[in-house]
Short mmCIF file of C-alpha atoms and ligand atoms in Angstrom, two decimals:
data_model
loop_
_atom_site.label_atom_id
_atom_site.label_comp_id
_atom_site.label_asym_id
_atom_site.label_seq_id
_atom_site.Cartn_x
_atom_site.Cartn_y
_atom_site.Cartn_z
CA MET A 136 43.40 2.29 -18.77
CA SER A 137 43.16 -0.30 -20.82
CA ALA A 138 40.00 -1.13 -22.87
CA GLY A 139 39.54 -4.58 -21.41
CA ARG A 140 39.95 -3.21 -17.26
CA LEU A 141 37.50 -0.82 -18.32
CA GLU A 142 35.02 -3.27 -19.85
CA SER A 143 35.33 -6.04 -16.59
CA ILE A 144 35.34 -2.50 -14.32
CA VAL A 145 31.67 -2.09 -16.36
CA ALA A 146 30.37 -5.94 -16.40
CA HIS A 147 31.86 -5.86 -11.45
CA SER A 148 29.84 -2.40 -11.18
CA GLY A 149 25.73 -4.14 -11.69
CA LEU A 150 25.21 -1.04 -13.94
CA GLY A 151 23.86 -2.10 -17.69
CA PHE A 152 24.95 1.28 -20.44
CA TRP A 153 23.30 2.72 -23.32
CA ASN A 154 23.84 5.07 -25.61
CA PHE A 155 20.80 5.79 -28.28
CA LYS A 156 21.85 7.69 -31.26
CA ARG A 157 19.76 9.33 -33.02
CA ASP A 158 20.54 7.73 -36.39
CA HIS A 159 19.45 4.48 -34.91
CA ASP A 160 23.46 3.26 -34.35
CA HIS A 161 22.50 1.38 -30.90
CA TYR A 162 24.89 0.69 -28.01
CA PHE A 163 23.65 -2.02 -25.38
CA SER A 164 26.50 -2.94 -22.41
CA PRO A 165 25.76 -7.24 -21.27
CA GLN A 166 23.99 -5.93 -18.26
CA ILE A 167 21.37 -4.46 -19.95
CA PHE A 168 20.11 -7.62 -21.94
CA THR A 169 19.93 -9.36 -18.15
CA ILE A 170 18.42 -6.42 -16.40
CA LEU A 171 15.81 -6.33 -19.13
CA GLY A 172 15.20 -9.52 -20.18
CA LEU A 173 15.99 -8.58 -23.59
CA GLU A 174 18.17 -10.58 -26.30
CA SER A 175 21.68 -9.68 -27.48
CA ASP A 176 20.02 -8.89 -30.83
CA GLU A 177 17.73 -6.71 -29.41
CA ALA A 178 18.37 -3.61 -28.91
CA THR A 179 16.44 -1.09 -30.26
CA VAL A 180 14.43 1.72 -28.62
CA GLU A 181 11.25 0.05 -29.23
CA ASN A 182 12.93 -2.90 -27.15
CA PHE A 183 13.76 -0.78 -24.43
CA VAL A 184 10.66 1.32 -24.06
CA SER A 185 8.73 -1.89 -24.36
CA LYS A 186 9.95 -3.74 -21.33
CA ILE A 187 8.61 -0.52 -19.19
CA PHE A 188 4.73 -1.44 -16.75
CA LYS A 189 2.40 -0.46 -18.46
CA GLU A 190 1.45 2.16 -15.22
CA ASP A 191 4.98 3.47 -15.30
CA LEU A 192 5.76 4.64 -18.97
CA GLU A 193 3.96 7.69 -18.48
CA ASN A 194 5.56 8.75 -16.53
CA PHE A 195 9.03 7.13 -18.27
CA GLN A 196 7.87 9.17 -21.73
CA ASP A 197 6.64 11.79 -20.55
CA SER A 198 11.02 12.57 -18.84
CA ALA A 199 13.31 14.81 -20.53
CA LEU A 200 15.07 10.96 -21.46
CA GLY A 201 11.93 9.30 -22.52
CA THR A 202 11.03 12.68 -25.43
CA SER A 203 14.73 12.61 -26.23
CA ILE A 204 15.04 8.84 -27.59
CA ASN A 205 11.39 9.02 -28.68
CA LYS A 206 10.92 11.65 -31.00
CA TRP A 207 14.31 13.30 -30.72
CA THR A 208 13.61 16.56 -30.01
CA LEU A 209 13.98 18.30 -26.01
CA ARG A 210 10.59 17.91 -23.75
CA GLY A 211 12.15 21.50 -21.47
CA PRO A 212 15.41 22.34 -20.74
CA THR A 213 16.50 19.06 -18.89
CA LEU A 214 19.57 17.37 -20.23
CA GLN A 215 20.27 14.63 -17.32
CA GLU A 216 17.34 13.32 -15.88
CA THR A 217 16.98 10.16 -13.10
CA VAL A 218 13.69 8.12 -13.91
CA GLU A 219 11.93 4.67 -11.98
CA PHE A 220 10.10 2.62 -13.28
CA ARG A 221 9.40 -1.39 -13.09
CA VAL A 222 9.43 -3.84 -15.46
CA GLY A 223 8.54 -7.67 -14.55
CA LEU A 224 11.48 -10.64 -15.60
CA ALA A 225 11.01 -13.90 -15.05
CA GLY A 226 7.67 -13.53 -12.95
CA GLN A 227 9.60 -11.53 -11.43
CA VAL A 228 8.49 -7.21 -10.36
CA ARG A 229 11.80 -5.69 -10.98
CA HIS A 230 12.70 -1.50 -9.89
CA VAL A 231 14.66 -0.12 -11.84
CA ARG A 232 16.67 3.10 -12.41
CA CYS A 233 17.35 4.39 -15.25
CA SER A 234 19.81 8.12 -15.73
CA GLY A 235 21.29 9.38 -18.70
CA SER A 236 22.51 12.75 -20.44
CA ILE A 237 21.40 14.05 -23.69
CA ASP A 238 23.08 15.69 -26.13
CA CYS A 239 22.86 18.52 -28.85
CA ASP A 240 23.44 19.15 -32.18
CA GLY A 241 24.14 22.58 -33.37
CA ASP A 242 20.22 23.25 -33.02
CA GLY A 243 19.76 22.34 -29.75
CA ALA A 244 17.93 18.66 -30.95
CA PRO A 245 19.39 15.36 -29.27
CA LEU A 246 21.98 13.78 -31.13
CA SER A 247 22.58 11.78 -28.56
CA VAL A 248 21.83 10.39 -25.01
CA LEU A 249 24.01 8.25 -22.57
CA GLY A 250 23.10 6.51 -19.71
CA TYR A 251 23.09 3.70 -17.33
CA LEU A 252 20.39 1.31 -15.91
CA GLU A 253 20.83 0.07 -13.03
CA ASP A 254 18.66 -2.66 -10.67
CA VAL A 255 17.55 -1.07 -7.37
CA SER A 256 14.98 -3.93 -6.63
CA SER A 257 17.16 -4.60 -3.27
CA ALA A 258 17.03 -0.78 -1.77
CA LYS A 259 13.30 -0.86 -2.44
CA GLU A 260 12.33 -3.48 -1.14
CA ARG A 261 14.68 -2.26 2.09
CA GLU A 262 12.42 1.33 1.64
CA THR A 263 8.88 -0.18 1.49
CA GLN A 264 10.20 -2.53 4.77
CA ASP A 265 10.47 0.74 6.45
CA LEU A 266 8.11 2.28 5.59
CA LEU A 267 5.33 -0.55 6.32
CA HIS A 268 7.56 -0.48 9.24
CA LEU A 269 6.75 3.28 9.96
CA SER A 270 3.35 3.61 8.25
CA LYS A 271 2.31 0.50 11.10
CA MET A 272 3.28 2.53 14.17
CA ALA A 273 2.32 6.16 12.60
CA THR A 274 -1.33 3.98 12.00
CA LEU A 275 -1.04 3.08 15.69
CA GLY A 276 -0.48 5.91 16.91
CA GLU A 277 -3.38 7.62 15.70
CA MET A 278 -5.33 5.04 17.26
CA THR A 279 -4.00 4.81 20.73
CA SER A 280 -6.21 7.17 22.07
CA ALA A 281 -9.36 5.37 21.12
CA ILE A 282 -7.13 2.19 22.00
CA VAL A 283 -7.36 3.78 25.33
CA HIS A 284 -10.49 5.20 25.57
CA GLU A 285 -11.96 1.49 24.01
CA ILE A 286 -10.10 0.23 26.88
CA ASN A 287 -10.86 2.39 29.37
CA ASN A 288 -15.42 1.56 28.93
CA PRO A 289 -14.94 -1.88 29.90
CA LEU A 290 -12.37 -1.34 32.65
CA SER A 291 -14.63 1.72 33.81
CA VAL A 292 -17.71 -0.61 34.20
CA LEU A 293 -15.64 -3.74 35.76
CA THR A 294 -14.81 -1.56 39.15
CA ASN A 295 -17.89 -0.57 39.59
CA TYR A 296 -18.93 -4.06 39.39
CA SER A 297 -16.48 -5.41 41.99
CA LEU A 298 -18.05 -3.00 43.82
CA PHE A 299 -20.93 -4.04 43.66
CA LEU A 300 -20.27 -7.30 44.98
CA GLN A 301 -17.89 -6.26 47.77
CA LYS A 302 -21.02 -4.21 48.86
CA ILE A 303 -23.27 -8.03 48.67
CA SER A 304 -23.73 -9.12 52.07
CA PRO A 305 -21.83 -12.84 52.70
CA SER A 306 -24.89 -13.35 55.00
CA SER A 307 -27.97 -12.35 52.68
CA PRO A 308 -27.02 -12.40 49.49
CA ASP A 309 -28.86 -10.86 46.43
CA LEU A 310 -28.16 -13.67 44.03
CA GLU A 311 -29.59 -11.91 40.78
CA LEU A 312 -27.50 -8.53 42.00
CA TYR A 313 -24.16 -11.26 42.40
CA ASN A 314 -25.98 -12.81 38.87
CA ARG A 315 -25.89 -9.62 37.00
CA CYS A 316 -22.15 -8.24 38.25
CA VAL A 317 -20.43 -11.49 37.59
CA GLU A 318 -21.91 -12.17 34.21
CA GLY A 319 -20.71 -8.07 33.24
CA ILE A 320 -16.88 -8.94 34.72
CA SER A 321 -16.84 -11.62 32.35
CA LYS A 322 -18.12 -10.00 29.30
CA ASN A 323 -16.30 -6.57 29.51
CA SER A 324 -12.80 -9.24 30.54
CA LYS A 325 -13.66 -10.45 26.84
CA ARG A 326 -14.30 -7.29 24.76
CA ILE A 327 -10.58 -5.66 26.75
CA ALA A 328 -9.37 -9.29 25.78
CA GLU A 329 -11.16 -9.26 22.84
CA ILE A 330 -9.13 -5.62 21.92
CA VAL A 331 -5.76 -6.62 22.92
CA HIS A 332 -5.66 -9.57 20.80
CA SER A 333 -6.94 -6.99 18.01
CA VAL A 334 -3.64 -4.95 18.69
CA LYS A 335 -0.90 -8.19 19.22
CA PHE A 336 -2.51 -9.74 15.77
CA PHE A 337 -2.07 -5.54 14.00
CA THR A 338 1.25 -5.41 15.19
CA GLY A 339 2.83 -8.66 14.24
CA GLY A 340 2.87 -10.32 17.70
CA GLY A 341 0.09 -12.13 17.82
CA SER A 342 0.75 -14.01 14.05
CA SER A 343 3.10 -15.05 12.17
CA GLN A 344 4.60 -12.41 8.56
CA TYR A 345 4.10 -15.50 7.02
CA LEU A 346 1.63 -16.54 4.09
CA GLU A 347 -1.98 -18.63 5.11
CA ILE A 348 -4.53 -19.40 4.11
CA SER A 349 -7.18 -16.58 5.74
CA SER A 350 -10.04 -16.23 6.69
CA LEU A 351 -11.35 -13.43 4.58
CA LYS A 352 -14.40 -12.47 7.60
CA ALA A 353 -12.60 -12.81 10.09
CA ILE A 354 -9.74 -10.04 8.83
CA LEU A 355 -12.17 -7.88 8.35
CA LYS A 356 -13.08 -8.19 11.94
CA GLU A 357 -10.63 -7.94 13.67
CA THR A 358 -9.93 -4.44 11.28
CA PHE A 359 -13.60 -3.60 12.81
CA ILE A 360 -12.27 -4.23 16.16
CA ILE A 361 -9.20 -1.49 16.40
CA CYS A 362 -11.24 1.20 13.48
CA GLN A 363 -14.40 0.86 15.92
CA GLU A 364 -13.69 3.73 18.23
CA ASN A 365 -12.46 5.93 16.03
CA MET A 366 -14.91 5.33 13.20
CA LYS A 367 -18.04 6.39 16.64
CA TRP A 368 -16.06 8.80 18.29
CA LYS A 369 -16.06 10.68 14.17
CA SER A 370 -20.10 9.74 14.10
CA VAL A 371 -19.26 7.22 10.87
CA ALA A 372 -22.20 4.32 10.28
CA PHE A 373 -19.89 0.78 9.32
CA GLU A 374 -20.80 -2.43 7.46
CA PHE A 375 -18.84 -5.09 5.37
CA ILE A 376 -20.11 -7.69 3.49
CA CYS A 377 -18.30 -10.28 3.29
CA ASP A 378 -19.11 -14.39 2.19
CA GLU A 379 -18.30 -15.80 5.84
CA GLU A 380 -16.43 -18.79 3.25
CA ILE A 381 -13.95 -16.75 1.13
CA THR A 382 -10.50 -17.54 2.14
CA LEU A 383 -8.01 -16.18 0.71
CA GLU A 384 -3.75 -16.82 0.88
CA CYS A 385 -2.16 -14.02 2.23
CA LYS A 386 -0.26 -11.93 5.26
CA PRO A 387 -3.41 -11.33 7.31
CA ILE A 388 -1.37 -8.27 9.87
CA GLN A 389 -0.74 -6.38 6.13
CA ILE A 390 -4.16 -6.95 4.52
CA SER A 391 -5.59 -5.85 7.81
CA GLN A 392 -3.31 -3.07 7.28
CA VAL A 393 -4.62 -1.75 4.08
CA LEU A 394 -7.87 -1.58 5.03
CA ILE A 395 -7.10 0.32 8.11
CA ASN A 396 -5.12 2.62 6.27
CA LEU A 397 -8.44 3.09 3.72
CA ILE A 398 -10.31 3.50 6.50
CA CYS A 399 -8.25 5.91 8.37
CA ASN A 400 -8.58 7.94 5.10
CA SER A 401 -12.54 7.81 4.64
CA VAL A 402 -13.16 8.22 8.68
CA MET A 403 -10.95 11.82 8.13
CA ALA A 404 -12.65 12.70 4.70
CA ILE A 405 -15.80 12.50 5.24
CA SER A 406 -15.78 13.45 9.57
CA HIS A 407 -17.04 17.39 8.59
CA SER A 408 -19.84 15.70 6.15
CA ASP A 409 -23.83 15.73 7.00
CA GLU A 410 -23.60 12.08 5.14
CA LYS A 411 -21.06 9.41 7.05
CA TRP A 412 -20.57 6.44 5.82
CA ILE A 413 -18.40 3.44 4.80
CA LYS A 414 -18.95 0.35 3.20
CA ILE A 415 -16.66 -2.64 2.19
CA ASN A 416 -18.02 -5.01 0.36
CA VAL A 417 -16.18 -8.04 -0.75
CA SER A 418 -17.00 -9.95 -4.85
CA VAL A 419 -14.80 -13.17 -5.93
CA ASP A 420 -14.29 -13.16 -9.53
CA ASN A 421 -12.47 -15.98 -11.11
CA ASP A 422 -10.47 -16.63 -8.60
CA VAL A 423 -10.05 -13.12 -8.18
CA ILE A 424 -11.21 -11.41 -4.55
CA LYS A 425 -12.76 -7.72 -5.39
CA ILE A 426 -12.60 -5.38 -1.83
CA GLY A 427 -14.25 -2.12 -2.22
CA VAL A 428 -13.93 0.00 0.70
CA MET A 429 -16.62 2.30 -0.06
CA ASP A 430 -17.29 6.36 1.71
CA SER A 431 -20.23 8.64 1.82
CA GLY A 432 -17.18 11.83 0.15
CA LYS A 433 -18.75 12.21 -3.62
CA GLY A 434 -15.13 11.56 -5.43
CA ILE A 435 -11.40 12.45 -5.56
CA CYS A 436 -10.69 15.52 -7.83
CA ASP A 437 -8.96 14.68 -10.71
CA SER A 438 -5.23 16.73 -9.27
CA ILE A 439 -5.18 15.00 -5.71
CA ALA A 440 -6.24 11.30 -7.26
CA LYS A 441 -3.33 11.58 -10.18
CA SER A 442 -0.70 12.23 -7.45
CA MET A 443 -2.16 10.81 -4.13
CA THR A 444 -0.44 6.96 -4.46
CA LYS A 445 3.04 8.39 -4.36
CA PRO A 446 4.95 8.39 -1.56
CA TYR A 447 4.57 11.67 0.90
CA PHE A 448 2.17 13.57 -0.94
CA THR A 449 -0.41 14.53 1.36
CA THR A 450 -3.55 17.07 1.62
CA LYS A 451 -3.53 16.70 5.31
CA LYS A 452 -1.68 18.99 8.17
CA ARG A 453 1.06 17.72 9.05
CA GLU A 454 0.04 16.33 12.17
CA ASP A 455 -2.68 14.50 10.61
CA GLY A 456 -0.86 12.61 7.64
CA THR A 457 2.47 11.88 6.66
CA GLY A 458 1.12 11.03 2.75
CA ILE A 459 2.14 7.35 2.01
CA GLY A 460 -0.72 5.41 3.86
CA LEU A 461 -1.61 4.86 0.24
CA THR A 462 1.92 4.02 -1.56
CA ILE A 463 2.08 1.13 1.88
CA CYS A 464 -1.47 -0.11 1.16
CA LYS A 465 -0.30 -0.66 -2.97
CA ALA A 466 2.79 -2.05 -2.35
CA ILE A 467 1.50 -4.31 -0.34
CA ALA A 468 -1.30 -4.68 -2.77
CA GLU A 469 1.56 -5.58 -5.41
CA ARG A 470 3.75 -7.57 -2.81
CA HIS A 471 0.11 -10.14 -3.26
CA HIS A 472 0.34 -10.11 -7.35
CA GLY A 473 -3.05 -8.35 -6.84
CA ARG A 474 -3.70 -4.00 -6.89
CA LEU A 475 -5.18 -1.02 -5.60
CA TYR A 476 -7.08 1.11 -7.30
CA TYR A 477 -9.65 4.46 -7.22
CA ASP A 478 -12.86 3.72 -9.04
CA ALA A 479 -13.34 7.72 -10.17
CA THR A 480 -16.33 6.56 -11.82
CA SER A 481 -17.88 5.56 -9.39
CA LYS A 482 -20.52 8.33 -7.60
CA ASN A 483 -19.58 7.59 -4.20
CA THR A 484 -15.58 7.73 -3.12
CA LEU A 485 -14.73 4.09 -3.65
CA PHE A 486 -11.21 2.60 -3.32
CA VAL A 487 -11.10 -1.16 -4.53
CA LEU A 488 -8.27 -3.78 -3.11
CA GLU A 489 -7.96 -6.83 -5.28
CA LEU A 490 -6.47 -10.03 -4.75
CA PRO A 491 -5.92 -13.02 -5.82
CA VAL A 492 -7.46 -16.63 -4.07
CA ARG A 493 -3.85 -17.91 -4.29
CA GLN A 494 -0.63 -16.45 -4.41
CA PRO A 495 1.79 -18.37 -7.10
CA LEU A 496 4.11 -20.24 -6.91
CA ASN A 497 7.24 -17.70 -7.20
N1 ATP B 52 -11.05 8.35 1.21
C1 ATP B 52 -10.52 9.38 0.89
N2 ATP B 52 -11.53 10.61 0.14
C2 ATP B 52 -10.92 11.53 -0.05
N3 ATP B 52 -9.66 11.66 -0.11
C3 ATP B 52 -8.47 10.70 0.27
C4 ATP B 52 -9.06 9.01 0.11
N4 ATP B 52 -7.96 9.07 0.81
C5 ATP B 52 -6.98 9.35 -0.04
N5 ATP B 52 -7.07 10.29 -0.41
C6 ATP B 52 -6.39 11.51 -0.46
O1 ATP B 52 -5.03 10.92 -0.96
C7 ATP B 52 -3.93 12.16 0.60
C8 ATP B 52 -2.93 10.50 0.75
O2 ATP B 52 -4.06 9.38 1.10
P1 ATP B 52 -2.34 8.42 2.69
O3 ATP B 52 -3.38 7.98 2.95
O4 ATP B 52 -1.33 8.39 1.05
O5 ATP B 52 -0.99 9.60 2.96
P2 ATP B 52 -2.42 10.62 4.58
O6 ATP B 52 -3.87 10.11 4.57
O7 ATP B 52 -2.96 12.63 4.01
O8 ATP B 52 -1.09 10.38 5.50
P3 ATP B 52 -1.19 9.02 5.79
O9 ATP B 52 -2.28 8.20 5.64
O10 ATP B 52 0.56 8.38 6.14
O11 ATP B 52 -1.58 9.27 7.68
C9 ATP B 52 -5.02 12.31 1.39
O12 ATP B 52 -4.36 13.10 2.33
C10 ATP B 52 -5.82 12.69 0.36
O13 ATP B 52 -5.99 13.64 0.06
MG1 MG B 53 -3.72 8.04 4.95
#
């Protein structure tokens, strides 16, 4: 095959090829510059690494590929590896898959590392969509029994009131009982409508998935209605403090989904403790909204905290958790140009969801 034809195949593959050599004779194929947003005279290890998001840098530097190209030493027996990281390109977060293999000299030290980059953002987006749906359904499944129970309460009250009404004699009606029944029926029907509305809100049936200027307090109220029965069952006290006026540009169902996941995690974590409470506190600083979800737990140990946002990491039994809750929460926060983090400095277990008041234009 001619060199020209090979070059054309490489160009159309969408892959960017790179080759780092210990003697600094580096090579980047044209696609690398596009994927990383580098200029043509920037083909160095430092420029390559500088494009990696700081949150993903440690993982890359610790990998066999990262150790080889940075220190020219082997990290272990691994000579072939795939690592993923994010880079920022024109204000967008891109997911990049980096695969490579290490070639060693006679002393077993890396001599050359050859590999390719692939922009896997679209595949990641599809994967996140699938996970989002899965998580929503799993959360709903978890809460179905609580929701059914919650609807059953006002339903049985309704049945009782209608039985009372049937007993009222039309010729000499007990007006006081009549009024009590009518009021009770109206109140309890409203309660059922409220629960149904919240479930519809959560599953997306009642609201669009577009960005909306939403009242944060309204989102918290909807979230609370969905979770309250679960908390009542486990005797967990709940409190939220949020100014009526706070609004933010967001996909309200997704924000509610994050909060439901965090609350469900808290409920499960403290369900066997003596002290059981969850508090949500909202503050606004410099157009950034901070939603703190704190529970009565005494924090999470380092080894769990380090891995808990990784997909499918769970400390729960198979039937109790899939380990995607926090992964989804993090993805939703990032899609809203915000972040979700665990605050290890807090005395009680605290997760913070940070969101900008308004979303950037692109
Ligand atoms: N509030 C909390 N207190 C203590 N540990 C927590 C808390 N929130 C999360 N964790 C830990 O983080 C792990 C991962 O949480 P995540 O929500 O991602 O998955 P999960 O709750 O295990 O399963 P899923 O949410 O998919 O049903 C949990 O298994 C638990 O060990
Ligand atoms: Mg969870």
